[in-house]
Amino acid sequence: MAEKEKLSIVVFSGDLDRALTAFMLATTGASMGMEVSMFFTFWGLNIIKKNEGGIRGKGLMRKMLNLINRGGSKRLKLSKLNMFGLGTWMMKRLMKETNMPSIDEFITMVKNMGVQLIGCTTTCGVMGIPPEEDTFRSEVEILSGATYFLGEARKSKVTLFI
Amino acid sequence: MAEKEKLSIVVFSGDLDRALTAFMLATTGASMGMEVSMFFTFWGLNIIKKNEGGIRGKGLMRKMLNLINRGGSKRLKLSKLNMFGLGTWMMKRLMKETNMPSIDEFITMVKNMGVQLIGCTTTCGVMGIPPEEDTFRSEVEILSGATYFLGEARKSKVTLFI
Amino acid sequence: MAEKEKLSIVVFSGDLDRALTAFMLATTGASMGMEVSMFFTFWGLNIIKKNEGGIRGKGLMRKMLNLINRGGSKRLKLSKLNMFGLGTWMMKRLMKETNMPSIDEFITMVKNMGVQLIGCTTTCGVMGIPPEEDTFRSEVEILSGATYFLGEARKSKVTLFI
């Protein structure tokens, strides 16, 4: 049997627009029969942090950093035209009107389609995020570093850095 | 006869600097004999919107979104150091001085070199842009979605997300 | 003997967070036995500009542009949450605490691991940067354009645009 073609997506950004694009491509790839992996790193870690998460991290500075950068799929903003939340609010309304899933729904959806969600442990340190399983949503299967990602990317037909 | 190697470029950003980079790579690829496709999505749709375009979209919210995000190749700004237009103005002057084509000229140029310009219909909805041919410049040949893009990317030697 | 697999990284961004990611991936790739090239273009040129560099460039406008965009590995800022330097300062502290190398140390490190550092001459013009060897750090081996990059990317197993 032929092996499935692989699609690897690095989700570096935690912006709503880039996150949306990543999930649209992941669902499309999976529905085309590709084997899809999403690597969440740096600001992208915010997407897969638990929404209910309190202020975590050891030490005052980590606590501060996590306060100003709380993360969680519901707190993502647009990279442009955020305009104190107005642009983000408008896009979320248009997403609903055009029946586009929310980021929360996308996470469940890709999980059900067999997409692998990976949290990058290498960048947890500099983001002041504890690299532990209960920081992240249950849909995140693997916590791993850059070596794991490059290993996958080498075997991928398409690799995107978003 | 050997098939041409493919280069696929996703133009997600509508920033002047990223747009320039995308067009430089597209012209370079085409002049090296590659078969080049450019996929304009999200803010990148602004690059291929008609400059003369009025405020489009059904409903007040879409009209507002199109007003604050008018788009058109002549309205692109730098991602950094825009400084209320000063940085963008300086870069445009340096582009002229160094005989770099403008974005408008680049669109004509890539078209003449056989580069395929594709507008992403999947993101038109959330951007409040009518996914119709007359929203976009005549150089845009194809309006299509993420499936079309991944289909091309799978066959590509190089795929870049800009 | 089998040829080494190639990894090509375009460093378009001059943000501290994206620069860090690029260097982490470059060191990881090299340690996995890949042949790694880093292409610094646009704002990424700031990363490889000499730190001590004065205000360069011919003509007043180039001098101004270089003043507001001085560059040098020590002047990089976060793409998000810079907060007048506070966010950047916090991340630099966390980098130290987690024993992450600084950008300066990363440049030396990748160089020692055989990573090729290339400065893009095509974008020097629009950035107002003199495309000369002594603008850049000694670790930068090659000054070249988009053709060189695409030539490498065609032969690469993985190409990332950061």
GROMACS .gro file of C-alpha atoms in nm:
model
  486
    1MET     CA    1   0.000   0.000   0.000
    2ALA     CA    2   0.125   0.343  -0.088
    3GLU     CA    3   0.221   0.564   0.203
    4LYS     CA    4   0.021   0.878   0.256
    5GLU     CA    5   0.172   1.205   0.148
    6LYS     CA    6   0.261   1.424   0.444
    7LEU     CA    7   0.178   1.789   0.513
    8SER     CA    8   0.364   1.962   0.797
    9ILE     CA    9   0.250   2.300   0.924
   10VAL     CA   10   0.450   2.510   1.168
   11VAL     CA   11   0.212   2.741   1.353
   12PHE     CA   12   0.449   3.008   1.481
   13SER     CA   13   0.193   3.285   1.496
   14GLY     CA   14  -0.082   3.324   1.753
   15ASP     CA   15  -0.282   3.567   1.539
   16LEU     CA   16  -0.643   3.476   1.463
   17ASP     CA   17  -0.598   3.518   1.088
   18ARG     CA   18  -0.287   3.302   1.063
   19ALA     CA   19  -0.434   3.039   1.298
   20LEU     CA   20  -0.745   3.022   1.079
   21THR     CA   21  -0.534   2.974   0.767
   22ALA     CA   22  -0.337   2.696   0.934
   23PHE     CA   23  -0.654   2.509   1.034
   24MET     CA   24  -0.818   2.556   0.693
   25LEU     CA   25  -0.510   2.406   0.528
   26ALA     CA   26  -0.492   2.124   0.784
   27THR     CA   27  -0.856   2.023   0.732
   28THR     CA   28  -0.821   2.053   0.356
   29GLY     CA   29  -0.506   1.842   0.355
   30ALA     CA   30  -0.667   1.574   0.575
   31SER     CA   31  -0.979   1.564   0.355
   32MET     CA   32  -0.754   1.516   0.051
   33GLY     CA   33  -0.606   1.209   0.219
   34MET     CA   34  -0.282   1.365   0.336
   35GLU     CA   35  -0.123   1.287   0.672
   36VAL     CA   36  -0.117   1.622   0.850
   37SER     CA   37   0.093   1.742   1.146
   38MET     CA   38   0.066   2.082   1.311
   39PHE     CA   39   0.361   2.207   1.518
   40PHE     CA   40   0.266   2.487   1.754
   41THR     CA   41   0.562   2.699   1.855
   42PHE     CA   42   0.621   3.042   2.012
   43TRP     CA   43   0.302   3.255   1.992
   44GLY     CA   44   0.130   2.958   1.832
   45LEU     CA   45   0.145   2.788   2.173
   46ASN     CA   46  -0.126   3.035   2.278
   47ILE     CA   47  -0.369   2.861   2.042
   48ILE     CA   48  -0.343   2.529   2.221
   49LYS     CA   49  -0.320   2.659   2.578
   50LYS     CA   50  -0.626   2.581   2.786
   51ASN     CA   51  -0.875   2.868   2.779
   52GLU     CA   52  -0.951   2.833   3.147
   53GLY     CA   53  -0.582   2.832   3.239
   54GLY     CA   54  -0.489   3.053   3.535
   55ILE     CA   55  -0.170   3.253   3.556
   56ARG     CA   56   0.096   2.987   3.546
   57GLY     CA   57   0.471   2.970   3.561
   58LYS     CA   58   0.726   2.973   3.839
   59GLY     CA   59   0.856   3.308   3.957
   60LEU     CA   60   0.719   3.658   3.924
   61MET     CA   61   0.846   3.723   3.571
   62ARG     CA   62   0.690   3.409   3.424
   63LYS     CA   63   0.365   3.497   3.600
   64MET     CA   64   0.378   3.848   3.452
   65LEU     CA   65   0.457   3.720   3.104
   66ASN     CA   66   0.167   3.478   3.126
   67LEU     CA   67  -0.061   3.754   3.246
   68ILE     CA   68   0.009   3.981   2.949
   69ASN     CA   69   0.014   3.683   2.715
   70ARG     CA   70  -0.261   3.461   2.853
   71GLY     CA   71  -0.343   3.275   2.537
   72GLY     CA   72  -0.623   3.031   2.479
   73SER     CA   73  -0.810   2.988   2.151
   74LYS     CA   74  -1.076   3.242   2.245
   75ARG     CA   75  -0.830   3.526   2.306
   76LEU     CA   76  -0.660   3.534   1.963
   77LYS     CA   77  -0.658   3.867   1.779
   78LEU     CA   78  -0.607   3.975   1.420
   79SER     CA   79  -0.252   4.058   1.311
   80LYS     CA   80  -0.377   4.372   1.135
   81LEU     CA   81  -0.669   4.610   1.191
   82ASN     CA   82  -0.735   4.478   1.539
   83MET     CA   83  -0.843   4.834   1.625
   84PHE     CA   84  -0.886   4.768   1.997
   85GLY     CA   85  -1.084   4.455   1.920
   86LEU     CA   86  -1.325   4.596   1.658
   87GLY     CA   87  -1.157   4.429   1.359
   88THR     CA   88  -1.130   4.100   1.545
   89TRP     CA   89  -1.497   4.121   1.643
   90MET     CA   90  -1.600   4.192   1.283
   91MET     CA   91  -1.402   3.898   1.150
   92LYS     CA   92  -1.548   3.665   1.413
   93ARG     CA   93  -1.897   3.777   1.304
   94LEU     CA   94  -1.814   3.717   0.938
   95MET     CA   95  -1.676   3.374   1.031
   96LYS     CA   96  -2.013   3.289   1.187
   97GLU     CA   97  -2.212   3.430   0.895
   98THR     CA   98  -2.010   3.232   0.642
   99ASN     CA   99  -2.033   2.916   0.858
  100MET     CA  100  -1.661   2.908   0.916
  101PRO     CA  101  -1.580   2.706   1.233
  102SER     CA  102  -1.432   2.891   1.532
  103ILE     CA  103  -1.075   2.807   1.634
  104ASP     CA  104  -1.217   2.593   1.915
  105GLU     CA  105  -1.430   2.399   1.671
  106PHE     CA  106  -1.138   2.370   1.429
  107ILE     CA  107  -0.923   2.209   1.700
  108THR     CA  108  -1.187   1.942   1.765
  109MET     CA  109  -1.242   1.898   1.392
  110VAL     CA  110  -0.877   1.845   1.296
  111LYS     CA  111  -0.836   1.608   1.589
  112ASN     CA  112  -1.128   1.400   1.462
  113MET     CA  113  -0.977   1.399   1.115
  114GLY     CA  114  -0.657   1.245   1.251
  115VAL     CA  115  -0.437   1.553   1.234
  116GLN     CA  116  -0.150   1.534   1.481
  117LEU     CA  117  -0.118   1.832   1.716
  118ILE     CA  118   0.229   1.888   1.859
  119GLY     CA  119   0.337   2.147   2.116
  120CYS     CA  120   0.696   2.268   2.087
  121THR     CA  121   0.883   2.222   2.414
  122THR     CA  122   1.192   2.413   2.295
  123THR     CA  123   1.008   2.746   2.294
  124CYS     CA  124   0.803   2.686   2.611
  125GLY     CA  125   1.107   2.798   2.809
  126VAL     CA  126   1.146   3.141   2.652
  127MET     CA  127   0.770   3.197   2.657
  128GLY     CA  128   0.760   3.123   3.029
  129ILE     CA  129   0.509   2.843   2.971
  130PRO     CA  130   0.545   2.524   3.177
  131PRO     CA  131   0.614   2.249   2.921
  132GLU     CA  132   0.369   2.014   3.085
  133GLU     CA  133   0.073   1.826   2.953
  134ASP     CA  134  -0.186   2.002   3.165
  135THR     CA  135  -0.090   2.346   3.029
  136PHE     CA  136  -0.235   2.239   2.697
  137ARG     CA  137  -0.569   2.116   2.569
  138SER     CA  138  -0.631   1.744   2.569
  139GLU     CA  139  -0.626   1.739   2.188
  140VAL     CA  140  -0.249   1.797   2.194
  141GLU     CA  141  -0.096   1.452   2.170
  142ILE     CA  142   0.274   1.516   2.165
  143LEU     CA  143   0.507   1.762   2.335
  144SER     CA  144   0.834   1.767   2.152
  145GLY     CA  145   1.115   1.980   2.012
  146ALA     CA  146   1.269   2.102   1.688
  147THR     CA  147   1.433   1.765   1.613
  148TYR     CA  148   1.098   1.594   1.597
  149PHE     CA  149   0.963   1.863   1.366
  150LEU     CA  150   1.254   1.849   1.121
  151GLY     CA  151   1.230   1.470   1.118
  152GLU     CA  152   0.870   1.501   1.004
  153ALA     CA  153   0.940   1.786   0.761
  154ARG     CA  154   1.206   1.578   0.585
  155LYS     CA  155   0.943   1.320   0.504
  156SER     CA  156   0.681   1.578   0.401
  157LYS     CA  157   0.566   1.663   0.052
  158VAL     CA  158   0.462   2.011   0.164
  159THR     CA  159   0.592   2.208   0.465
  160LEU     CA  160   0.452   2.549   0.555
  161PHE     CA  161   0.574   2.799   0.815
  162ILE     CA  162   0.277   3.012   0.914
  163MET     CA  163   1.015   1.647  -2.267
  164ALA     CA  164   1.083   1.700  -1.901
  165GLU     CA  165   0.811   1.871  -1.705
  166LYS     CA  166   0.889   2.208  -1.560
  167GLU     CA  167   0.966   2.230  -1.191
  168LYS     CA  168   0.695   2.409  -0.999
  169LEU     CA  169   0.719   2.697  -0.751
  170SER     CA  170   0.409   2.775  -0.541
  171ILE     CA  171   0.391   3.094  -0.340
  172VAL     CA  172   0.117   3.166  -0.086
  173VAL     CA  173   0.082   3.541  -0.048
  174PHE     CA  174  -0.095   3.569   0.286
  175SER     CA  175   0.036   3.912   0.373
  176GLY     CA  176  -0.074   4.242   0.222
  177ASP     CA  177   0.236   4.427   0.341
  178LEU     CA  178   0.441   4.609   0.079
  179ASP     CA  179   0.765   4.442   0.186
  180ARG     CA  180   0.628   4.087   0.181
  181ALA     CA  181   0.444   4.151  -0.148
  182LEU     CA  182   0.768   4.276  -0.305
  183THR     CA  183   0.952   3.965  -0.189
  184ALA     CA  184   0.682   3.740  -0.333
  185PHE     CA  185   0.699   3.912  -0.673
  186MET     CA  186   1.080   3.912  -0.680
  187LEU     CA  187   1.079   3.538  -0.616
  188ALA     CA  188   0.803   3.479  -0.872
  189THR     CA  189   0.988   3.667  -1.148
  190THR     CA  190   1.315   3.499  -1.056
  191GLY     CA  191   1.154   3.155  -1.061
  192ALA     CA  192   0.988   3.219  -1.397
  193SER     CA  193   1.313   3.348  -1.548
  194MET     CA  194   1.485   3.030  -1.427
  195GLY     CA  195   1.231   2.827  -1.621
  196MET     CA  196   1.010   2.726  -1.330
  197GLU     CA  197   0.632   2.710  -1.351
  198VAL     CA  198   0.515   2.961  -1.093
  199SER     CA  199   0.179   2.999  -0.916
  200MET     CA  200   0.089   3.273  -0.669
  201PHE     CA  201  -0.201   3.214  -0.430
  202PHE     CA  202  -0.336   3.534  -0.280
  203THR     CA  203  -0.521   3.476   0.044
  204PHE     CA  204  -0.639   3.687   0.342
  205TRP     CA  205  -0.458   4.026   0.345
  206GLY     CA  206  -0.284   3.921   0.026
  207LEU     CA  207  -0.619   3.960  -0.150
  208ASN     CA  208  -0.567   4.337  -0.107
  209ILE     CA  209  -0.278   4.319  -0.354
  210ILE     CA  210  -0.495   4.195  -0.638
  211LYS     CA  211  -0.807   4.400  -0.562
  212LYS     CA  212  -0.879   4.667  -0.821
  213ASN     CA  213  -0.728   5.000  -0.718
  214GLU     CA  214  -1.033   5.190  -0.836
  215GLY     CA  215  -1.268   4.959  -0.646
  216GLY     CA  216  -1.540   5.135  -0.451
  217ILE     CA  217  -1.667   5.022  -0.113
  218ARG     CA  218  -1.807   4.682  -0.185
  219GLY     CA  219  -1.979   4.407   0.003
  220LYS     CA  220  -2.335   4.340   0.109
  221GLY     CA  221  -2.450   4.479   0.442
  222LEU     CA  222  -2.310   4.754   0.662
  223MET     CA  223  -2.041   4.547   0.829
  224ARG     CA  224  -1.888   4.429   0.503
  225LYS     CA  225  -1.896   4.788   0.376
  226MET     CA  226  -1.718   4.906   0.694
  227LEU     CA  227  -1.458   4.632   0.674
  228ASN     CA  228  -1.391   4.721   0.310
  229LEU     CA  229  -1.365   5.087   0.399
  230ILE     CA  230  -1.098   5.034   0.665
  231ASN     CA  231  -0.930   4.770   0.450
  232ARG     CA  232  -0.970   4.907   0.099
  233GLY     CA  233  -0.678   4.733  -0.059
  234GLY     CA  234  -0.541   4.779  -0.407
  235SER     CA  235  -0.175   4.754  -0.504
  236LYS     CA  236  -0.113   5.124  -0.450
  237ARG     CA  237  -0.230   5.126  -0.089
  238LEU     CA  238   0.007   4.863   0.054
  239LYS     CA  239   0.217   4.964   0.355
  240LEU     CA  240   0.533   4.834   0.517
  241SER     CA  241   0.495   4.575   0.793
  242LYS     CA  242   0.748   4.764   1.007
  243LEU     CA  243   0.849   5.129   1.036
  244ASN     CA  244   0.547   5.250   0.845
  245MET     CA  245   0.561   5.558   1.072
  246PHE     CA  246   0.238   5.710   0.942
  247GLY     CA  247   0.349   5.650   0.587
  248LEU     CA  248   0.701   5.794   0.606
  249GLY     CA  249   0.878   5.456   0.600
  250THR     CA  250   0.655   5.334   0.317
  251TRP     CA  251   0.724   5.655   0.121
  252MET     CA  252   1.099   5.616   0.170
  253MET     CA  253   1.096   5.256   0.053
  254LYS     CA  254   0.890   5.346  -0.253
  255ARG     CA  255   1.149   5.614  -0.337
  256LEU     CA  256   1.435   5.368  -0.296
  257MET     CA  257   1.246   5.120  -0.516
  258LYS     CA  258   1.235   5.384  -0.790
  259GLU     CA  259   1.599   5.483  -0.745
  260THR     CA  260   1.715   5.123  -0.768
  261ASN     CA  261   1.488   5.059  -1.069
  262MET     CA  262   1.277   4.809  -0.879
  263PRO     CA  263   0.932   4.774  -1.043
  264SER     CA  264   0.628   4.893  -0.845
  265ILE     CA  265   0.375   4.631  -0.733
  266ASP     CA  266   0.152   4.736  -1.023
  267GLU     CA  267   0.434   4.683  -1.270
  268PHE     CA  268   0.525   4.354  -1.104
  269ILE     CA  269   0.170   4.223  -1.154
  270THR     CA  270   0.186   4.298  -1.527
  271MET     CA  271   0.537   4.157  -1.546
  272VAL     CA  272   0.465   3.823  -1.379
  273LYS     CA  273   0.150   3.787  -1.589
  274ASN     CA  274   0.358   3.833  -1.906
  275MET     CA  275   0.607   3.577  -1.780
  276GLY     CA  276   0.331   3.318  -1.749
  277VAL     CA  277   0.295   3.318  -1.372
  278GLN     CA  278  -0.049   3.203  -1.263
  279LEU     CA  279  -0.233   3.441  -1.028
  280ILE     CA  280  -0.497   3.279  -0.809
  281GLY     CA  281  -0.738   3.450  -0.569
  282CYS     CA  282  -0.845   3.242  -0.269
  283THR     CA  283  -1.223   3.222  -0.244
  284THR     CA  284  -1.219   3.050   0.096
  285THR     CA  285  -1.096   3.364   0.271
  286CYS     CA  286  -1.304   3.613   0.069
  287GLY     CA  287  -1.593   3.536   0.303
  288VAL     CA  288  -1.420   3.628   0.629
  289MET     CA  289  -1.260   3.933   0.468
  290GLY     CA  290  -1.600   4.057   0.355
  291ILE     CA  291  -1.482   4.063  -0.006
  292PRO     CA  292  -1.726   3.950  -0.278
  293PRO     CA  293  -1.561   3.642  -0.435
  294GLU     CA  294  -1.639   3.763  -0.785
  295GLU     CA  295  -1.422   3.820  -1.086
  296ASP     CA  296  -1.482   4.193  -1.109
  297THR     CA  297  -1.352   4.252  -0.753
  298PHE     CA  298  -1.008   4.160  -0.878
  299ARG     CA  299  -0.773   4.282  -1.148
  300SER     CA  300  -0.797   4.125  -1.490
  301GLU     CA  301  -0.456   3.958  -1.443
  302VAL     CA  302  -0.610   3.719  -1.190
  303GLU     CA  303  -0.702   3.411  -1.386
  304ILE     CA  304  -0.840   3.174  -1.131
  305LEU     CA  305  -1.059   3.211  -0.823
  306SER     CA  306  -1.029   2.897  -0.616
  307GLY     CA  307  -0.991   2.751  -0.269
  308ALA     CA  308  -0.749   2.569  -0.043
  309THR     CA  309  -0.796   2.235  -0.221
  310TYR     CA  310  -0.665   2.380  -0.546
  311PHE     CA  311  -0.365   2.526  -0.366
  312LEU     CA  312  -0.269   2.203  -0.189
  313GLY     CA  313  -0.310   2.015  -0.515
  314GLU     CA  314  -0.050   2.245  -0.673
  315ALA     CA  315   0.176   2.247  -0.367
  316ARG     CA  316   0.195   1.866  -0.372
  317LYS     CA  317   0.341   1.883  -0.720
  318SER     CA  318   0.578   2.168  -0.637
  319LYS     CA  319   0.952   2.152  -0.585
  320VAL     CA  320   0.943   2.464  -0.368
  321THR     CA  321   0.647   2.603  -0.172
  322LEU     CA  322   0.672   2.927   0.024
  323PHE     CA  323   0.422   3.085   0.265
  324ILE     CA  324   0.489   3.458   0.266
  325MET     CA  325   2.852   0.847  -0.067
  326ALA     CA  326   2.501   0.976  -0.028
  327GLU     CA  327   2.458   1.349  -0.060
  328LYS     CA  328   2.341   1.536   0.247
  329GLU     CA  329   1.980   1.647   0.261
  330LYS     CA  330   1.946   2.022   0.237
  331LEU     CA  331   1.753   2.264   0.457
  332SER     CA  332   1.705   2.621   0.327
  333ILE     CA  333   1.576   2.893   0.555
  334VAL     CA  334   1.473   3.238   0.432
  335VAL     CA  335   1.506   3.483   0.721
  336PHE     CA  336   1.281   3.767   0.603
  337SER     CA  337   1.196   3.893   0.949
  338GLY     CA  338   1.424   4.091   1.180
  339ASP     CA  339   1.213   4.017   1.488
  340LEU     CA  340   1.388   3.856   1.784
  341ASP     CA  341   1.134   3.574   1.809
  342ARG     CA  342   1.149   3.478   1.441
  343ALA     CA  343   1.527   3.510   1.434
  344LEU     CA  344   1.552   3.276   1.735
  345THR     CA  345   1.328   3.020   1.564
  346ALA     CA  346   1.539   3.035   1.249
  347PHE     CA  347   1.861   2.973   1.442
  348MET     CA  348   1.709   2.693   1.652
  349LEU     CA  349   1.599   2.517   1.334
  350ALA     CA  350   1.936   2.579   1.166
  351THR     CA  351   2.133   2.431   1.458
  352THR     CA  352   1.891   2.139   1.486
  353GLY     CA  353   1.914   2.068   1.113
  354ALA     CA  354   2.294   2.082   1.118
  355SER     CA  355   2.312   1.852   1.421
  356MET     CA  356   2.088   1.604   1.238
  357GLY     CA  357   2.340   1.597   0.955
  358MET     CA  358   2.157   1.825   0.714
  359GLU     CA  359   2.330   2.084   0.497
  360VAL     CA  360   2.181   2.413   0.610
  361SER     CA  361   2.168   2.752   0.434
  362MET     CA  362   2.023   3.070   0.581
  363PHE     CA  363   1.923   3.350   0.342
  364PHE     CA  364   1.888   3.684   0.515
  365THR     CA  365   1.665   3.925   0.326
  366PHE     CA  366   1.476   4.248   0.397
  367TRP     CA  367   1.445   4.303   0.775
  368GLY     CA  368   1.644   3.985   0.825
  369LEU     CA  369   1.947   4.177   0.697
  370ASN     CA  370   1.938   4.361   1.032
  371ILE     CA  371   2.036   4.037   1.206
  372ILE     CA  372   2.366   4.009   1.021
  373LYS     CA  373   2.454   4.379   1.010
  374LYS     CA  374   2.753   4.467   1.225
  375ASN     CA  375   2.645   4.581   1.570
  376GLU     CA  376   2.900   4.857   1.577
  377GLY     CA  377   2.799   4.983   1.233
  378GLY     CA  378   2.761   5.359   1.204
  379ILE     CA  379   2.496   5.532   0.998
  380ARG     CA  380   2.572   5.417   0.649
  381GLY     CA  381   2.435   5.470   0.304
  382LYS     CA  382   2.477   5.737   0.038
  383GLY     CA  383   2.245   6.033   0.049
  384LEU     CA  384   2.030   6.176   0.324
  385MET     CA  385   1.737   5.937   0.281
  386ARG     CA  386   1.951   5.626   0.308
  387LYS     CA  387   2.118   5.774   0.616
  388MET     CA  388   1.777   5.843   0.770
  389LEU     CA  389   1.648   5.496   0.688
  390ASN     CA  390   1.957   5.344   0.844
  391LEU     CA  391   1.916   5.561   1.151
  392ILE     CA  392   1.559   5.449   1.220
  393ASN     CA  393   1.647   5.093   1.120
  394ARG     CA  394   1.998   5.050   1.258
  395GLY     CA  395   1.996   4.677   1.294
  396GLY     CA  396   2.258   4.457   1.452
  397SER     CA  397   2.188   4.136   1.642
  398LYS     CA  398   2.166   4.316   1.976
  399ARG     CA  399   1.889   4.554   1.866
  400LEU     CA  400   1.626   4.299   1.760
  401LYS     CA  401   1.282   4.327   1.920
  402LEU     CA  402   0.987   4.096   1.966
  403SER     CA  403   0.718   4.098   1.695
  404LYS     CA  404   0.447   4.108   1.964
  405LEU     CA  405   0.429   4.244   2.317
  406ASN     CA  406   0.741   4.451   2.277
  407MET     CA  407   0.575   4.702   2.512
  408PHE     CA  408   0.846   4.966   2.475
  409GLY     CA  409   1.111   4.703   2.532
  410LEU     CA  410   0.967   4.533   2.841
  411GLY     CA  411   0.852   4.218   2.659
  412THR     CA  412   1.182   4.194   2.473
  413TRP     CA  413   1.374   4.236   2.798
  414MET     CA  414   1.168   3.964   2.967
  415MET     CA  415   1.227   3.721   2.682
  416LYS     CA  416   1.600   3.791   2.683
  417ARG     CA  417   1.604   3.713   3.057
  418LEU     CA  418   1.414   3.389   3.003
  419MET     CA  419   1.656   3.300   2.724
  420LYS     CA  420   1.944   3.336   2.971
  421GLU     CA  421   1.765   3.143   3.246
  422THR     CA  422   1.687   2.853   3.013
  423ASN     CA  423   2.043   2.857   2.874
  424MET     CA  424   1.927   2.953   2.528
  425PRO     CA  425   2.212   3.117   2.332
  426SER     CA  426   2.180   3.485   2.239
  427ILE     CA  427   2.148   3.573   1.870
  428ASP     CA  428   2.517   3.670   1.872
  429GLU     CA  429   2.612   3.333   2.013
  430PHE     CA  430   2.380   3.157   1.769
  431ILE     CA  431   2.555   3.325   1.473
  432THR     CA  432   2.894   3.196   1.592
  433MET     CA  433   2.745   2.856   1.668
  434VAL     CA  434   2.580   2.797   1.330
  435LYS     CA  435   2.894   2.918   1.157
  436ASN     CA  436   3.099   2.658   1.348
  437MET     CA  437   2.846   2.390   1.255
  438GLY     CA  438   2.898   2.463   0.886
  439VAL     CA  439   2.576   2.649   0.821
  440GLN     CA  440   2.604   2.883   0.522
  441LEU     CA  441   2.503   3.244   0.589
  442ILE     CA  442   2.395   3.440   0.283
  443GLY     CA  443   2.303   3.809   0.264
  444CYS     CA  444   2.050   3.901  -0.005
  445THR     CA  445   2.182   4.173  -0.234
  446THR     CA  446   1.850   4.221  -0.417
  447THR     CA  447   1.685   4.375  -0.112
  448CYS     CA  448   1.987   4.576   0.008
  449GLY     CA  449   1.885   4.843  -0.244
  450VAL     CA  450   1.534   4.905  -0.115
  451MET     CA  451   1.656   4.886   0.245
  452GLY     CA  452   1.915   5.154   0.177
  453ILE     CA  453   2.191   4.919   0.293
  454PRO     CA  454   2.521   4.922   0.100
  455PRO     CA  455   2.552   4.568  -0.044
  456GLU     CA  456   2.916   4.543   0.058
  457GLU     CA  457   3.103   4.290   0.262
  458ASP     CA  458   3.198   4.525   0.541
  459THR     CA  459   2.834   4.614   0.615
  460PHE     CA  460   2.789   4.261   0.744
  461ARG     CA  461   2.950   4.044   1.007
  462SER     CA  462   3.245   3.833   0.908
  463GLU     CA  463   3.040   3.514   0.950
  464VAL     CA  464   2.844   3.602   0.635
  465GLU     CA  465   3.019   3.418   0.355
  466ILE     CA  466   2.813   3.497   0.050
  467LEU     CA  467   2.632   3.804  -0.078
  468SER     CA  468   2.392   3.700  -0.347
  469GLY     CA  469   2.043   3.739  -0.492
  470ALA     CA  470   1.713   3.558  -0.540
  471THR     CA  471   1.847   3.336  -0.819
  472TYR     CA  472   2.103   3.185  -0.587
  473PHE     CA  473   1.838   3.120  -0.324
  474LEU     CA  474   1.593   2.950  -0.561
  475GLY     CA  475   1.876   2.740  -0.699
  476GLU     CA  476   1.942   2.610  -0.347
  477ALA     CA  477   1.572   2.576  -0.260
  478ARG     CA  478   1.516   2.352  -0.565
  479LYS     CA  479   1.768   2.110  -0.427
  480SER     CA  480   1.635   2.127  -0.071
  481LYS     CA  481   1.431   1.871   0.113
  482VAL     CA  482   1.283   2.137   0.338
  483THR     CA  483   1.250   2.511   0.267
  484LEU     CA  484   1.109   2.751   0.525
  485PHE     CA  485   1.019   3.120   0.488
  486ILE     CA  486   1.042   3.274   0.833
   0.00000   0.00000   0.00000
